[in-house]
GROMACS .gro file of C-alpha atoms in nm:
model
  355
    1MET     CA    1  -0.915   5.111  19.641
    2LEU     CA    2  -1.181   4.861  19.738
    3ILE     CA    3  -1.455   5.110  19.658
    4LEU     CA    4  -1.302   5.171  19.316
    5LEU     CA    5  -1.294   4.800  19.248
    6ILE     CA    6  -1.661   4.757  19.350
    7PHE     CA    7  -1.760   5.049  19.130
    8LEU     CA    8  -1.589   4.884  18.833
    9LEU     CA    9  -1.761   4.548  18.896
   10LEU     CA   10  -2.094   4.731  18.896
   11ASN     CA   11  -2.026   4.894  18.566
   12ILE     CA   12  -1.934   4.564  18.407
   13PHE     CA   13  -2.258   4.415  18.542
   14TYR     CA   14  -2.471   4.702  18.401
   15TYR     CA   15  -2.304   4.674  18.069
   16PHE     CA   16  -2.394   4.307  18.018
   17PHE     CA   17  -2.737   4.333  18.178
   18PHE     CA   18  -2.852   4.638  17.986
   19LYS     CA   19  -2.658   4.591  17.673
   20LYS     CA   20  -2.970   4.529  17.454
   21SER     CA   21  -3.157   4.832  17.604
   22ILE     CA   22  -2.861   5.055  17.521
   23LYS     CA   23  -2.844   4.955  17.160
   24ASN     CA   24  -3.218   5.000  17.112
   25ASN     CA   25  -3.227   5.345  17.270
   26LYS     CA   26  -2.903   5.526  17.212
   27SER     CA   27  -3.052   5.868  17.277
   28SER     CA   28  -3.179   5.782  17.627
   29LEU     CA   29  -3.037   5.931  17.954
   30PHE     CA   30  -2.921   5.577  18.050
   31SER     CA   31  -2.711   5.562  17.734
   32PHE     CA   32  -2.543   5.887  17.832
   33TYR     CA   33  -2.482   5.746  18.179
   34PHE     CA   34  -2.332   5.443  18.033
   35LYS     CA   35  -2.083   5.637  17.833
   36ILE     CA   36  -1.977   5.828  18.138
   37SER     CA   37  -1.950   5.504  18.343
   38ARG     CA   38  -1.743   5.338  18.069
   39PHE     CA   39  -1.507   5.626  18.076
   40THR     CA   40  -1.499   5.611  18.456
   41SER     CA   41  -1.426   5.241  18.436
   42LEU     CA   42  -1.131   5.309  18.219
   43ILE     CA   43  -0.994   5.549  18.468
   44ILE     CA   44  -1.042   5.295  18.752
   45ILE     CA   45  -0.860   5.037  18.550
   46LEU     CA   46  -0.562   5.266  18.503
   47CYS     CA   47  -0.562   5.342  18.880
   48LEU     CA   48  -0.564   4.978  18.969
   49LEU     CA   49  -0.275   4.903  18.735
   50PHE     CA   50  -0.082   5.195  18.875
   51SER     CA   51  -0.145   5.088  19.234
   52SER     CA   52  -0.025   4.733  19.145
   53ILE     CA   53   0.306   4.880  19.025
   54GLN     CA   54   0.342   5.103  19.329
   55THR     CA   55   0.350   4.815  19.575
   56THR     CA   56   0.636   4.962  19.789
   57LYS     CA   57   0.515   5.167  20.078
   58THR     CA   58   0.722   5.465  20.180
   59ILE     CA   59   0.727   5.610  20.532
   60LYS     CA   60   0.864   5.920  20.709
   61CYS     CA   61   1.179   5.872  20.929
   62HIS     CA   62   1.374   6.083  21.171
   63THR     CA   63   1.709   6.202  21.016
   64CYS     CA   64   1.971   6.331  21.258
   65LEU     CA   65   2.303   6.286  21.427
   66THR     CA   66   2.413   6.340  21.787
   67GLN     CA   67   2.713   6.249  22.010
   68CYS     CA   68   2.762   6.223  22.375
   69LYS     CA   69   2.987   6.088  22.656
   70LEU     CA   70   2.933   5.726  22.750
   71ILE     CA   71   2.836   5.645  23.097
   72GLU     CA   72   2.988   5.395  23.334
   73ASN     CA   73   3.091   5.063  23.194
   74GLY     CA   74   3.109   5.228  22.845
   75ASN     CA   75   2.743   5.213  22.779
   76LEU     CA   76   2.512   5.464  22.609
   77ASP     CA   77   2.234   5.652  22.793
   78PRO     CA   78   1.956   5.620  22.538
   79ILE     CA   79   1.755   5.903  22.701
   80LYS     CA   80   2.029   6.170  22.726
   81CYS     CA   81   2.202   6.061  22.402
   82ASP     CA   82   1.923   6.084  22.145
   83CYS     CA   83   1.805   6.308  21.863
   84GLY     CA   84   1.495   6.367  21.663
   85GLY     CA   85   1.159   6.530  21.716
   86ASN     CA   86   1.206   6.829  21.477
   87ASP     CA   87   0.960   6.815  21.192
   88ASN     CA   88   1.235   6.961  20.953
   89GLU     CA   89   1.458   6.660  21.020
   90THR     CA   90   1.272   6.391  20.840
   91CYS     CA   91   1.318   6.188  20.518
   92ILE     CA   92   1.109   5.946  20.309
   93ALA     CA   93   1.194   5.575  20.243
   94GLU     CA   94   1.081   5.225  20.272
   95ASN     CA   95   1.256   5.167  20.609
   96CYS     CA   96   1.400   5.381  20.893
   97PHE     CA   97   1.733   5.306  21.071
   98VAL     CA   98   1.925   5.395  21.384
   99LYS     CA   99   2.300   5.336  21.385
  100ILE     CA  100   2.493   5.354  21.711
  101GLU     CA  101   2.879   5.341  21.733
  102LEU     CA  102   3.051   5.318  22.071
  103PHE     CA  103   3.411   5.425  22.098
  104ARG     CA  104   3.472   5.286  22.455
  105GLU     CA  105   3.832   5.370  22.479
  106GLU     CA  106   3.754   5.742  22.424
  107MET     CA  107   3.426   5.711  22.603
  108VAL     CA  108   3.222   5.869  22.311
  109GLY     CA  109   2.908   5.740  22.152
  110ILE     CA  110   2.748   5.850  21.824
  111VAL     CA  111   2.376   5.806  21.733
  112GLN     CA  112   2.272   5.851  21.364
  113LYS     CA  113   1.911   5.817  21.223
  114GLY     CA  114   1.789   5.823  20.870
  115CYS     CA  115   1.621   5.640  20.572
  116VAL     CA  116   1.715   5.321  20.395
  117ASN     CA  117   1.583   5.136  20.091
  118GLY     CA  118   1.618   4.782  19.967
  119LEU     CA  119   1.663   4.594  20.286
  120PRO     CA  120   1.594   4.219  20.310
  121ILE     CA  121   1.252   4.119  20.435
  122ARG     CA  122   1.224   4.092  20.818
  123THR     CA  123   1.524   4.291  20.933
  124ASP     CA  124   1.315   4.484  21.204
  125GLY     CA  125   1.456   4.552  21.543
  126CYS     CA  126   1.800   4.626  21.684
  127SER     CA  127   2.103   4.394  21.689
  128TYR     CA  128   2.481   4.399  21.725
  129SER     CA  129   2.653   4.443  21.379
  130GLY     CA  130   2.942   4.193  21.417
  131GLN     CA  131   3.067   4.340  21.744
  132THR     CA  132   2.924   4.503  22.070
  133GLU     CA  133   3.060   4.844  21.975
  134SER     CA  134   2.821   4.871  21.679
  135ILE     CA  135   2.439   4.854  21.700
  136HIS     CA  136   2.201   4.875  21.397
  137CYS     CA  137   1.827   4.917  21.417
  138TYR     CA  138   1.575   4.901  21.140
  139CYS     CA  139   1.198   4.938  21.139
  140GLN     CA  140   0.897   5.006  20.923
  141GLY     CA  141   0.631   5.261  21.034
  142GLU     CA  142   0.584   5.637  21.048
  143LEU     CA  143   0.880   5.797  21.246
  144CYS     CA  144   0.957   5.454  21.403
  145ASN     CA  145   1.324   5.518  21.452
  146GLU     CA  146   1.291   5.653  21.798
  147ARG     CA  147   1.394   5.534  22.136
  148ILE     CA  148   1.063   5.431  22.274
  149LYS     CA  149   0.953   5.236  21.966
  150LEU     CA  150   1.281   5.053  21.950
  151ASN     CA  151   1.311   4.953  22.316
  152ASN     CA  152   1.582   5.200  22.408
  153TYR     CA  153   1.794   5.055  22.120
  154LEU     CA  154   1.852   4.729  22.311
  155PRO     CA  155   1.989   4.457  22.083
  156SER     CA  156   1.773   4.146  22.042
  157LYS     CA  157   1.880   3.845  22.245
  158LEU     CA  158   1.998   3.577  22.011
  159PRO     CA  159   2.123   3.217  22.079
  160THR     CA  160   2.477   3.199  22.191
  161ILE     CA  161   2.720   2.931  22.056
  162GLU     CA  162   3.079   2.833  22.125
  163CYS     CA  163   3.326   2.871  21.838
  164CYS     CA  164   3.688   2.795  21.761
  165GLU     CA  165   3.914   3.097  21.798
  166CYS     CA  166   4.238   3.012  21.631
  167GLY     CA  167   4.460   3.104  21.337
  168GLY     CA  168   4.596   3.438  21.231
  169GLY     CA  169   4.914   3.616  21.312
  170GLU     CA  170   5.231   3.412  21.341
  171GLN     CA  171   5.076   3.121  21.519
  172GLN     CA  172   4.872   2.986  21.224
  173ASP     CA  173   4.728   2.710  21.435
  174GLN     CA  174   4.405   2.547  21.340
  175CYS     CA  175   4.082   2.430  21.520
  176PRO     CA  176   4.061   2.070  21.598
  177ASN     CA  177   3.829   1.847  21.408
  178THR     CA  178   3.695   1.707  21.728
  179ASP     CA  179   3.495   1.883  22.011
  180ILE     CA  180   3.667   2.191  22.154
  181LEU     CA  181   3.816   2.176  22.496
  182SER     CA  182   3.740   2.428  22.752
  183VAL     CA  183   4.100   2.511  22.835
  184GLU     CA  184   4.321   2.729  22.626
  185LYS     CA  185   4.631   2.557  22.498
  186THR     CA  186   4.812   2.480  22.187
  187SER     CA  187   4.955   2.141  22.099
  188SER     CA  188   5.287   2.092  21.917
  189SER     CA  189   5.099   1.979  21.618
  190GLY     CA  190   4.958   2.332  21.561
  191VAL     CA  191   4.606   2.236  21.663
  192CYS     CA  192   4.463   2.479  21.929
  193SER     CA  193   4.163   2.469  22.175
  194ARG     CA  194   4.102   2.838  22.215
  195VAL     CA  195   3.725   2.913  22.224
  196CYS     CA  196   3.496   3.216  22.224
  197ARG     CA  197   3.125   3.270  22.258
  198GLY     CA  198   2.914   3.470  22.026
  199ASN     CA  199   2.588   3.468  21.820
  200TYR     CA  200   2.765   3.317  21.519
  201CYS     CA  201   3.103   3.170  21.432
  202LEU     CA  202   3.313   3.278  21.139
  203VAL     CA  203   3.622   3.173  20.936
  204ASP     CA  204   3.825   3.385  20.703
  205PHE     CA  205   4.023   3.185  20.461
  206GLY     CA  206   4.225   3.486  20.346
  207GLY     CA  207   4.361   3.554  20.693
  208ASN     CA  208   4.338   3.194  20.812
  209GLU     CA  209   4.146   3.310  21.109
  210GLN     CA  210   3.843   3.168  21.303
  211GLY     CA  211   3.645   3.345  21.572
  212CYS     CA  212   3.304   3.489  21.688
  213GLY     CA  213   3.068   3.757  21.587
  214GLN     CA  214   2.795   3.929  21.781
  215GLY     CA  215   2.441   3.994  21.653
  216VAL     CA  216   2.348   3.921  21.301
  217PRO     CA  217   2.623   3.865  21.034
  218ARG     CA  218   2.672   4.154  20.797
  219LEU     CA  219   2.686   3.892  20.518
  220GLN     CA  220   2.304   3.850  20.525
  221ASN     CA  221   2.256   4.230  20.441
  222PHE     CA  222   2.512   4.222  20.168
  223LEU     CA  223   2.365   3.905  20.006
  224ARG     CA  224   2.011   4.035  20.059
  225ILE     CA  225   1.908   3.726  20.255
  226SER     CA  226   1.551   3.777  20.361
  227ASP     CA  227   1.439   3.646  20.706
  228TYR     CA  228   1.791   3.525  20.791
  229LEU     CA  229   1.713   3.425  21.144
  230ASN     CA  230   1.426   3.192  21.043
  231GLN     CA  231   1.568   3.065  20.719
  232LEU     CA  232   1.941   3.004  20.789
  233GLN     CA  233   1.976   2.998  21.167
  234GLY     CA  234   2.180   2.690  21.245
  235GLN     CA  235   2.328   2.656  20.904
  236LEU     CA  236   2.652   2.732  20.722
  237VAL     CA  237   2.665   3.029  20.482
  238CYS     CA  238   2.975   3.092  20.264
  239ALA     CA  239   3.057   3.369  20.016
  240TYR     CA  240   3.337   3.498  19.805
  241TYR     CA  241   3.354   3.861  19.669
  242GLN     CA  242   3.612   4.100  19.565
  243ALA     CA  243   3.643   4.463  19.482
  244SER     CA  244   3.996   4.496  19.327
  245THR     CA  245   4.270   4.251  19.407
  246GLU     CA  246   4.345   4.430  19.745
  247THR     CA  247   3.979   4.390  19.877
  248ILE     CA  248   3.875   4.033  19.888
  249VAL     CA  249   3.633   3.861  20.132
  250ASN     CA  250   3.658   3.481  20.136
  251GLY     CA  251   3.493   3.304  20.420
  252CYS     CA  252   3.189   3.154  20.597
  253VAL     CA  253   2.961   3.219  20.897
  254CYS     CA  254   2.778   2.951  21.083
  255THR     CA  255   2.532   2.916  21.373
  256GLU     CA  256   2.507   2.542  21.441
  257PRO     CA  257   2.414   2.499  21.807
  258SER     CA  258   2.667   2.216  21.859
  259GLY     CA  259   2.943   2.462  21.835
  260ASN     CA  260   3.280   2.438  21.660
  261CYS     CA  261   3.108   2.482  21.325
  262ASN     CA  262   3.388   2.702  21.190
  263GLN     CA  263   3.646   2.425  21.140
  264ARG     CA  264   3.863   2.517  20.849
  265ASN     CA  265   3.863   2.192  20.660
  266ARG     CA  266   3.489   2.151  20.673
  267THR     CA  267   3.407   2.507  20.584
  268TRP     CA  268   3.657   2.513  20.304
  269ASN     CA  269   3.507   2.207  20.145
  270HIS     CA  270   3.170   2.377  20.158
  271GLN     CA  271   3.312   2.693  20.002
  272MET     CA  272   3.471   2.508  19.719
  273GLU     CA  273   3.162   2.297  19.646
  274LYS     CA  274   2.867   2.541  19.703
  275VAL     CA  275   3.024   2.870  19.617
  276LEU     CA  276   3.346   2.867  19.403
  277GLY     CA  277   3.261   2.542  19.223
  278ARG     CA  278   2.890   2.630  19.153
  279ARG     CA  279   2.772   2.721  18.798
  280THR     CA  280   3.132   2.776  18.665
  281ASP     CA  281   2.995   2.799  18.316
  282ASP     CA  282   2.754   3.078  18.396
  283LEU     CA  283   2.976   3.354  18.523
  284ASN     CA  284   2.954   3.730  18.440
  285TYR     CA  285   3.234   3.982  18.390
  286CYS     CA  286   3.223   4.260  18.635
  287TYR     CA  287   3.419   4.580  18.708
  288SER     CA  288   3.650   4.532  19.010
  289LEU     CA  289   3.752   4.849  19.188
  290HIS     CA  290   3.792   5.007  19.533
  291ALA     CA  291   3.813   5.385  19.532
  292ARG     CA  292   3.823   5.638  19.818
  293SER     CA  293   3.813   6.018  19.835
  294ASP     CA  294   3.779   6.268  20.120
  295ASP     CA  295   3.751   6.577  19.895
  296GLU     CA  296   3.498   6.524  19.618
  297PRO     CA  297   3.255   6.258  19.490
  298ILE     CA  298   3.393   5.974  19.286
  299ASN     CA  299   3.286   6.011  18.921
  300GLU     CA  300   3.241   5.744  18.644
  301ASN     CA  301   3.598   5.795  18.506
  302ILE     CA  302   3.718   5.569  18.784
  303TYR     CA  303   3.574   5.272  18.588
  304LYS     CA  304   3.824   5.342  18.309
  305LYS     CA  305   4.109   5.231  18.538
  306SER     CA  306   3.917   4.935  18.676
  307GLU     CA  307   4.023   4.585  18.667
  308THR     CA  308   3.768   4.293  18.591
  309CYS     CA  309   3.660   3.984  18.774
  310GLU     CA  310   3.418   3.700  18.716
  311GLY     CA  311   3.132   3.599  18.937
  312HIS     CA  312   2.774   3.480  18.966
  313PHE     CA  313   2.680   3.841  19.035
  314CYS     CA  314   2.816   4.193  18.995
  315PHE     CA  315   2.769   4.450  19.273
  316VAL     CA  316   2.841   4.817  19.353
  317SER     CA  317   2.840   4.992  19.691
  318LEU     CA  318   2.888   5.368  19.756
  319SER     CA  319   2.914   5.532  20.094
  320THR     CA  320   2.946   5.907  20.142
  321ARG     CA  321   3.008   5.966  20.519
  322GLU     CA  322   3.167   5.781  20.810
  323MET     CA  323   3.141   5.817  21.187
  324ALA     CA  324   3.469   5.905  21.356
  325ILE     CA  325   3.607   6.077  21.673
  326GLU     CA  326   3.821   6.383  21.696
  327PRO     CA  327   3.998   6.569  21.984
  328GLU     CA  328   3.760   6.809  22.144
  329ILE     CA  329   3.840   7.175  22.061
  330SER     CA  330   3.750   7.459  22.287
  331ASN     CA  331   3.609   7.797  22.179
  332ASP     CA  332   3.951   7.955  22.142
  333GLY     CA  333   4.065   7.680  21.897
  334SER     CA  334   4.287   7.484  22.136
  335SER     CA  335   4.253   7.126  22.246
  336THR     CA  336   4.064   7.090  22.575
  337SER     CA  337   4.243   6.773  22.691
  338LEU     CA  338   4.450   6.499  22.565
  339ASN     CA  339   4.186   6.250  22.676
  340SER     CA  340   3.868   6.444  22.555
  341PHE     CA  341   3.704   6.349  22.223
  342VAL     CA  342   3.387   6.419  22.035
  343GLY     CA  343   3.206   6.213  21.778
  344VAL     CA  344   3.169   6.353  21.430
  345SER     CA  345   3.026   6.254  21.088
  346LYS     CA  346   3.288   6.309  20.822
  347GLN     CA  347   3.261   6.336  20.448
  348ARG     CA  348   3.430   6.036  20.301
  349PHE     CA  349   3.351   5.882  19.967
  350GLU     CA  350   3.422   5.512  19.905
  351LEU     CA  351   3.311   5.316  19.606
  352LEU     CA  352   3.329   4.930  19.601
  353GLY     CA  353   3.250   4.746  19.279
  354GLY     CA  354   3.329   4.377  19.211
  355CYS     CA  355   3.189   4.024  19.181
   0.00000   0.00000   0.00000
């Protein structure tokens, strides 16, 4: 592209430098060359315009799925439990991914690889996705979603903080507004001092629960927050979104190093001021629905039965498959053992639309 740009600049220089000579001698060979050059310059300009539009680089990724038995302590052997390497098992996208799900109770692990588009900036590497049983890896580079290039799928080490772990169930106790104590006890006033340690704290206003999360919050991918770890590490992030009246997420995540950042009163005030109370005169009507199907794809007729909601943004999310485990079946069609399972990828359509 640099060569094309240089050639274009030379043609512009020749035009202005020899403009008078061309007018006086239209039949000359140089005049013919100039016409050809002018035509070539037009092509170069079109190429430059096209290249400026095509700014997103696409790469080739492994696409495959495998399952295996977990080793001691419920961990995955990244060497024995891996897939890829077949030239026919590739796809093209902006980023590559590896998704690992660990079913430790059944001692089964599933590894899935493929392509993904539209990720926030700087999401490369591996991290837990909310819990230690789920690992998500993303990368940019030709066939980068393989074991060696992703450090055996080891999750990145992130700062650990102490969080309040209260609420929910029948207890409905709340975190204290002072520093958390190390011991686990609940006072008669309903204030508890149970704690947990994770990479971020969370609070769910709908379920009145507080707790810990491992890795990077899923909220940053949903909200398309670029460079989350550098931009928002140590801060409080809240959101509210719904897809039908039955599927509502109303809560916050925080990573303040002092700990106990998920106090209910403090986070609720932030939610009301910065999220629910922001730009109330600038809301959009959106479809609000949550549909599932195991048999066939969900078509557009589902929107005719949809409810509506108001929000700053509308969103839609469609998934077509899910990872699951099933009893292992022998060649004769019988179950091999009550305690033997295999991992599978099952067809399951799920559509979320809301605000």
